[in-house]
Coordinates of C-alpha atoms in Angstrom, one line a residue:
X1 CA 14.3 -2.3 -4.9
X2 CA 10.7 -1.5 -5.9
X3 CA 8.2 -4.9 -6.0
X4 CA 7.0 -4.7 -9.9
X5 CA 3.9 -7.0 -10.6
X6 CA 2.4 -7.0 -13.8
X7 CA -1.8 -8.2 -13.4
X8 CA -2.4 -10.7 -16.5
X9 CA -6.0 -12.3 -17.7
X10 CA -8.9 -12.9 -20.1
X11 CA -11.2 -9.8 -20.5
X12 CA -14.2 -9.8 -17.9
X13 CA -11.9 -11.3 -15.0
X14 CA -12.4 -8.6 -12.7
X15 CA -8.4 -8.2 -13.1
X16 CA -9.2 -4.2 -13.3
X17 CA -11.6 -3.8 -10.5
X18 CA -8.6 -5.9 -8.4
X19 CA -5.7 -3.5 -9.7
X20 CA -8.1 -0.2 -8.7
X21 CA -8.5 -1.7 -5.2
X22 CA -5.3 -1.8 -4.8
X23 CA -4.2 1.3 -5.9
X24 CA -6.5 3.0 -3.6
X25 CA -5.2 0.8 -1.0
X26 CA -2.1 0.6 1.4
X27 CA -1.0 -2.4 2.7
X28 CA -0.4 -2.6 6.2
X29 CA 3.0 -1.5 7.0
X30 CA 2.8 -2.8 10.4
X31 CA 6.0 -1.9 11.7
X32 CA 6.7 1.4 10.4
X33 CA 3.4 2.6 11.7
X34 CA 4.0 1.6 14.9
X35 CA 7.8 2.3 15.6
X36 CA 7.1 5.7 14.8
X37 CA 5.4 6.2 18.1
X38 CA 9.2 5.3 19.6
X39 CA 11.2 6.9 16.9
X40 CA 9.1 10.4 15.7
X41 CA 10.3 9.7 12.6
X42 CA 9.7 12.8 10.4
X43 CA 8.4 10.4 7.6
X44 CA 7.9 7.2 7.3
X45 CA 8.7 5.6 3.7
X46 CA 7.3 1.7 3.3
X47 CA 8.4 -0.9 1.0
X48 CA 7.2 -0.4 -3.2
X49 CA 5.4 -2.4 -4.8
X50 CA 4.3 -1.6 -8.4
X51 CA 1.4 -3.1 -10.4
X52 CA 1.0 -3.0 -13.9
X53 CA -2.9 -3.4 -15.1
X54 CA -2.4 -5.2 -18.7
X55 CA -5.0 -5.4 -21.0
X56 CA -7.2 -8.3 -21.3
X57 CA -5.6 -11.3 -23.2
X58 CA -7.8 -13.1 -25.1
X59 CA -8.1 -16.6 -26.8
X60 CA -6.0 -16.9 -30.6
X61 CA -3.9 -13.9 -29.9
X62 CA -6.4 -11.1 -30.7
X63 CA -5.1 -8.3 -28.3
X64 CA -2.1 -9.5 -27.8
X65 CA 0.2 -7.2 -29.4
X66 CA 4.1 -6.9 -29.3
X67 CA 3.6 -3.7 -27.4
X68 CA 1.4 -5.3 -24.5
X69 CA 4.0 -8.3 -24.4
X70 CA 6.5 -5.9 -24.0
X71 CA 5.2 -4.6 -21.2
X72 CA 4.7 -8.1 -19.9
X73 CA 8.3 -8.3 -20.5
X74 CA 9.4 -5.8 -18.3
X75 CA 7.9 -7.1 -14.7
X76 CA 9.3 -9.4 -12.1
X77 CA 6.0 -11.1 -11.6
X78 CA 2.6 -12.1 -12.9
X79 CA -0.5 -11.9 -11.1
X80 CA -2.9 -13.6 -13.3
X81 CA -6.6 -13.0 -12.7
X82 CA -8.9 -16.0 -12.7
X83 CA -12.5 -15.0 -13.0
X84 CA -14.1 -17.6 -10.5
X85 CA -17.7 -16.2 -10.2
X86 CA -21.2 -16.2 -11.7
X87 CA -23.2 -13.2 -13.1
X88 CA -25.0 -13.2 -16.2
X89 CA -24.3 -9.6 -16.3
X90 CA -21.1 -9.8 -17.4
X91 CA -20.2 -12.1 -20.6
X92 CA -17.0 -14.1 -20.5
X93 CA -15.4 -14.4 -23.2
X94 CA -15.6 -18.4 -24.0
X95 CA -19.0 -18.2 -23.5
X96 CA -18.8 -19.9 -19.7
X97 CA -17.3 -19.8 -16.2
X98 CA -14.0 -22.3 -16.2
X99 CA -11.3 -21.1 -14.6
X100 CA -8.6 -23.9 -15.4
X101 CA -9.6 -23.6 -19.1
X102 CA -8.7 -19.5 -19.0
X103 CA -5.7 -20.4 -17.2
X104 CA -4.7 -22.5 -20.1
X105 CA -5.8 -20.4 -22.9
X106 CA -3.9 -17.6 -20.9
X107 CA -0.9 -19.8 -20.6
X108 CA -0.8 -20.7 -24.1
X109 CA -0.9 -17.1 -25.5
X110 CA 2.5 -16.8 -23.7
X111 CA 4.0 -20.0 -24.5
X112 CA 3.4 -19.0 -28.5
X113 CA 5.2 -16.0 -28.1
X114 CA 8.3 -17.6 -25.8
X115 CA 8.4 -20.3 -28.4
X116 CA 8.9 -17.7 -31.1
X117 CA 11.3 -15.9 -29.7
X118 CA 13.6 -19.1 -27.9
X119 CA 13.7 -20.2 -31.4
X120 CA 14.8 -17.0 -33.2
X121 CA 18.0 -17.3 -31.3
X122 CA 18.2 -20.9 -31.8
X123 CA 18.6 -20.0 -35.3
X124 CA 21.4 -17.4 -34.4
X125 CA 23.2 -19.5 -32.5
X126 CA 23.1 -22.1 -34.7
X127 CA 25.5 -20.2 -37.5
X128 CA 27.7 -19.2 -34.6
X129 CA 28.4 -23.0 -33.8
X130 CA 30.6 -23.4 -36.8
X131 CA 33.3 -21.4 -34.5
X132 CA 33.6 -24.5 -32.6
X133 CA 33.2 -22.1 -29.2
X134 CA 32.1 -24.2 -26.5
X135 CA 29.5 -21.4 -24.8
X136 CA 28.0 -21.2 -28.6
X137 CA 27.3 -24.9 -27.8
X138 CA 25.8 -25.1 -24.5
X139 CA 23.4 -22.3 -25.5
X140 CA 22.5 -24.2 -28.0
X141 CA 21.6 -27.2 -26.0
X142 CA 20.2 -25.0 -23.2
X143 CA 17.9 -22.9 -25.6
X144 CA 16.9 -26.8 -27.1
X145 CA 15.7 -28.2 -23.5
X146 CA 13.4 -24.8 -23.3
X147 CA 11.8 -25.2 -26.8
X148 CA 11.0 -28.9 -25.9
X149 CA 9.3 -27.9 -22.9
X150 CA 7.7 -24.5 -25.0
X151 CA 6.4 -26.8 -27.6
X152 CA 5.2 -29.1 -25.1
X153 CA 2.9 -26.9 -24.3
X154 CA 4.6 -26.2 -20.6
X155 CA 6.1 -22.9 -19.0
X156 CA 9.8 -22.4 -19.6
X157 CA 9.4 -22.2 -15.7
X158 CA 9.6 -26.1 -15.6
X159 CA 12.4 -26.8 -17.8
X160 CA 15.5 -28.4 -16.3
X161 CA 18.2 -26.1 -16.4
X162 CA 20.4 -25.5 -13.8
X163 CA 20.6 -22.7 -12.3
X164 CA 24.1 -21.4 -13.8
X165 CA 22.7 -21.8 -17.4
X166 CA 19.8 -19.6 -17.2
X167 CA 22.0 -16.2 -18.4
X168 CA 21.4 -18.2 -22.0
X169 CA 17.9 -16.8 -21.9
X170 CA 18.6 -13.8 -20.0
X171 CA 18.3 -11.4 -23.0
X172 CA 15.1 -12.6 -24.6
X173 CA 12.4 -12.4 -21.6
X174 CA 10.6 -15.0 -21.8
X175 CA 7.2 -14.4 -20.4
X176 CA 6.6 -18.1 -18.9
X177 CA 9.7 -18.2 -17.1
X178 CA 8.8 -15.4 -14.7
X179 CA 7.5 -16.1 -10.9
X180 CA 3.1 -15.9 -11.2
X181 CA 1.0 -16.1 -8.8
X182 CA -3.1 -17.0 -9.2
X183 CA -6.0 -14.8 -8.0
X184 CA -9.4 -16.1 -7.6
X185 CA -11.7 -13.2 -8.2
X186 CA -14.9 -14.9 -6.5
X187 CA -18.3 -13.2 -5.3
X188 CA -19.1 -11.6 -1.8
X189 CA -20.4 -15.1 -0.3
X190 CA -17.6 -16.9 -1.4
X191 CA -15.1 -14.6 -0.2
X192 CA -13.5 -16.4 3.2
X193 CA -14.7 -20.0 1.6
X194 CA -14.2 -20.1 -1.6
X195 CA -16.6 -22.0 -4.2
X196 CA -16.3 -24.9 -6.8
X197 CA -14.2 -22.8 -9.3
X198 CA -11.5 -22.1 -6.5
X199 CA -11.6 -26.0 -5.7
X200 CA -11.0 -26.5 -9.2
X201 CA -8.3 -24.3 -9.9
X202 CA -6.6 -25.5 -6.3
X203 CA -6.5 -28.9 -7.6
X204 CA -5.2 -27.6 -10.9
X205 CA -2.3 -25.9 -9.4
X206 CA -0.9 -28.8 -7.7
X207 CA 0.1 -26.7 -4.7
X208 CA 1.2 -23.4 -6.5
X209 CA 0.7 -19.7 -5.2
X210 CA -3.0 -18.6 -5.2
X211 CA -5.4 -16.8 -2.8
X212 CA -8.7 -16.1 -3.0
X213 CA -10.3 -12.4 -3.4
X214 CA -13.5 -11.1 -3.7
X215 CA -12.7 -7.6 -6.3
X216 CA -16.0 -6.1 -6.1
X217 CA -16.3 -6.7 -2.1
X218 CA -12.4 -5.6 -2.3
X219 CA -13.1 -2.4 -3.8
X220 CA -15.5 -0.9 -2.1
X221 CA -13.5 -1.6 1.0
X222 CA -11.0 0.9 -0.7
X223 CA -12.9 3.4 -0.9
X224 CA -13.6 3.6 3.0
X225 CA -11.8 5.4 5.3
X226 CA -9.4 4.0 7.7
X227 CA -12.2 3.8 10.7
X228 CA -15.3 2.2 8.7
X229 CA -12.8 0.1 6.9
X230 CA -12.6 -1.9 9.9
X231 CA -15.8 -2.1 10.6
X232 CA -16.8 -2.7 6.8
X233 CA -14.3 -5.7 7.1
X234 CA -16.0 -7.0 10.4
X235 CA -19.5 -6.7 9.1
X236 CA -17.7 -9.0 6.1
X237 CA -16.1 -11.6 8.3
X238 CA -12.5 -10.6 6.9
X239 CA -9.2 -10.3 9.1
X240 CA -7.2 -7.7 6.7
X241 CA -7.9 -6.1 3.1
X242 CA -7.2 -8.3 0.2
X243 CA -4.1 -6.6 -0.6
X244 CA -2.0 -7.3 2.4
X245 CA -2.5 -10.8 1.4
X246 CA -1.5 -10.4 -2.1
X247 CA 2.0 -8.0 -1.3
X248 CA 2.8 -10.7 1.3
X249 CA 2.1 -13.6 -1.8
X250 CA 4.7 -11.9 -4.1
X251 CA 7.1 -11.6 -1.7
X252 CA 6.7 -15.0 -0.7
X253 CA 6.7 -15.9 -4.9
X254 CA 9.7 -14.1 -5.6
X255 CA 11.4 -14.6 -2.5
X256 CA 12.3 -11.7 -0.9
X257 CA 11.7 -9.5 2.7
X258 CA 12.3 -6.5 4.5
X259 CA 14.7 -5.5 6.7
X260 CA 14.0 -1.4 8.5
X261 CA 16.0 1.6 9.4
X262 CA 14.4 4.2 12.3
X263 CA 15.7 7.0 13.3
X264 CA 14.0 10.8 14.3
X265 CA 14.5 11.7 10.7
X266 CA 13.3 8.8 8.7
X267 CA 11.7 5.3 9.5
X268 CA 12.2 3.0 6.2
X269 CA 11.4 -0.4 4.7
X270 CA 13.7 -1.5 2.5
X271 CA 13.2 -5.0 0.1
X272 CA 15.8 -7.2 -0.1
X273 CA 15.9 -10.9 -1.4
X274 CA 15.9 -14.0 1.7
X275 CA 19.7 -15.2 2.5
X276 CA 21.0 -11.6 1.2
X277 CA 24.4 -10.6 4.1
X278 CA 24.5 -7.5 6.0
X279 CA 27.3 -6.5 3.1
X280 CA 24.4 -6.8 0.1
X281 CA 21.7 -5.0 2.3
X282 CA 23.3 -2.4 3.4
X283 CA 24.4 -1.8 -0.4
X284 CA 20.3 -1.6 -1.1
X285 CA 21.1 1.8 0.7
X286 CA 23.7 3.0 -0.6
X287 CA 26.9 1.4 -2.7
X288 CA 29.0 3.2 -0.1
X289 CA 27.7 1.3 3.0
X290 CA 28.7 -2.0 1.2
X291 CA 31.8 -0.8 0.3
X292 CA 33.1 0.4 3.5
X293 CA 30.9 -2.0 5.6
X294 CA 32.5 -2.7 8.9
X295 CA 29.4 -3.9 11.1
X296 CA 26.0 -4.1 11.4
X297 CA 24.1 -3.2 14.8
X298 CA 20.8 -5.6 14.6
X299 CA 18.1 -6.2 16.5
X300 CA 14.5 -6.9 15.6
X301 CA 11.1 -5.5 15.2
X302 CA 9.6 -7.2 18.1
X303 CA 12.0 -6.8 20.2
X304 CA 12.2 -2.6 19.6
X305 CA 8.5 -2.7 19.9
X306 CA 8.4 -4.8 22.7
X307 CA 10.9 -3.3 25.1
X308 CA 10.1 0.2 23.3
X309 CA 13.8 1.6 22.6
X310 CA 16.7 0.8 21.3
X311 CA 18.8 1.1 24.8
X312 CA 16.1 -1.1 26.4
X313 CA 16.8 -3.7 24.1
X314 CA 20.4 -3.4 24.6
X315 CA 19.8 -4.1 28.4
X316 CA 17.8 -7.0 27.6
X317 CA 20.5 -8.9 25.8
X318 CA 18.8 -8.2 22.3
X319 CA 21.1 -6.0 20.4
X320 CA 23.6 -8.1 18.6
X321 CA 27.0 -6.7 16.4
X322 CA 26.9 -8.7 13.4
X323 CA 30.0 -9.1 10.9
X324 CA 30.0 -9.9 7.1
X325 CA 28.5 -12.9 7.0
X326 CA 25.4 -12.5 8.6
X327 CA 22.4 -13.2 6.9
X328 CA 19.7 -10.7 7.6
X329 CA 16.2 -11.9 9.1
X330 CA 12.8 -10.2 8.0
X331 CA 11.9 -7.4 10.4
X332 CA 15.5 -6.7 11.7
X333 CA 16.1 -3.0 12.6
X334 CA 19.9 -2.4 11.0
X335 CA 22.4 0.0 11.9
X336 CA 25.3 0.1 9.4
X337 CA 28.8 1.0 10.6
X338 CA 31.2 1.5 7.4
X339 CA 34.1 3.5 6.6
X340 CA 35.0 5.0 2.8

């Protein structure tokens, strides 16, 4: 499954500059790149992760359009943009720097339209419930807990619902009930620190997803090549681009890993969600595999790197034979046995 991110925020974030860095960056694929030295793959094909640049929202709905929330509709993630730097340059918007106040405007463009659309099928349901049909019902009262919380000016990702009721939303999208994570688009010096905006938004969060990323510093590291990239990054006092950390955030956010195939012909990541079996991965390959799964040869990452083949780790006591139930680990190396 490809990673699809959609990059949400107020005009004059930065949010562009971010998605551009990005796109002319690849996140480290760590393994891949070095198990080729063992396998000679012919190719190596790393995990997919797509970003959507959106345009800038802005405060009272102007810009946002049916056609831009559509699109907002279609990813399984946001990465809103929080513009958390100074420079009188470059106008916000509201006429000042405030992070947590853009978060909320942001936040509130989205609520509006949830609202609108959670209670358009309120309405519908409402002249099925005559039928005295029981699902009718609970949608009903399902659909009523998420336009409390929507006109309680709160994402419909904090209403109580269990999880079994959430198909009663399923088909209308609702933009605040999606996975988001926060970027802090801050200026060269506050890069590895952060500054007071950071601190602010931080506190505002209470613990959610955000990191801190410097766009303009970001995306001129792009535009290096591999060798002065490093250094670049040195010079900066930074461990890794910006973008590692942000793929590694969504997977985090939305819950999922990577498990590998390697082989001569082909060395592969392939995304799968955490607690998914052997069964449901190896169906990420190919329906077949899960059909006619019979085992799963496993071993991981490390261990193929450290003892540098698979027959090595096989004398070391590493290879395992795994049946239907296992649960596959980030970084394991699987071999699917199956019969159709």
């Amino acid at each position: 499954m490809a990673l699809n991110c959609g990059i949400i925020g107020l005009s004059n974030t930065g949010k562009t500059t971010i998605f551009n860095c990005i796109s002319n960056t690849k996140a480290e694929i760590g393994f891949a790149t070095k198990s080729n030295i063992i396998s000679h793959s012919k190719r190596i094909v790393p995990a997919t992760v797509e970003i959507v640049d959106l345009p800038g929202l802005s405060k009272g709905g102007q810009g946002v359009g049916n056609k831009l929330l559509a699109e907002v509709q279609t990813v399984d993630a946001l990465i809103h943009v929080l513009r958390c730097f100074d420079d009188p340059n470059v106008p916000h918007s509201e006429g000042s720097i405030d992070p947590v106040r853009d978060m909320e405007l942001v936040d509130l463009e989205l609520q509006v339209r949830d609202l609108d659309l959670v209670t358009r099928k309120l309405q519908r349901i409402e002249k099925l419930l005559k039928n005295g049909d029981k699902d009718n019902k609970r949608a009903f009262e399902v659909l009523t807990i998420y336009k409390e919380v929507l006109e309680n000016m709160q994402n419909a990702r904090t209403a109580n619902v269990p999880e079994e009721d959430k198909k009663y939303i399923q088909d209308i999208q609702l933009l605040t009930v999606k996975p988001i994570m926060y970027v802090c688009n801050v200026d060269d010096a506050s890069a590895l620190t952060g500054n007071k905006y950071t601190e602010a938004v931080k506190a505002a969060l209470h613990g959610e997803d955000m990191i801190i990323l410097a766009g303009k510093l970001e995306s001129e590291i792009a535009e290096l090549d591999e060798a002065d990239r490093a250094l670049f990054m040195e010079d900066a006092g930074l461990t890794e681009p910006g973008v590692n950390k942000l793929v590694r955030l969504a997977y985090s956010t939305l819950k999922l890993q990577s498990f590998f195939t390697t082989g001569p012909d082909e060395t592969r990541a392939w995304t799968i969600h955490v607690g998914d079996t052997a069964p449901e991965a190896a169906g990420v390959i190919h329906s077949d595999l899960q059909r006619g799964f019979i085992r799963a040869e496993v071993m991981s990452c490390e261990d193929f790197l450290h003892y540098g083949s698979e027959q090595a780790v096989k004398e070391a006591g590493k290879f395992a034979v795994e049946g239907k139930n296992y649960v596959v680990k980030d970084g394991d190396i699987i071999n699917i046995r199956f019969n159709v």
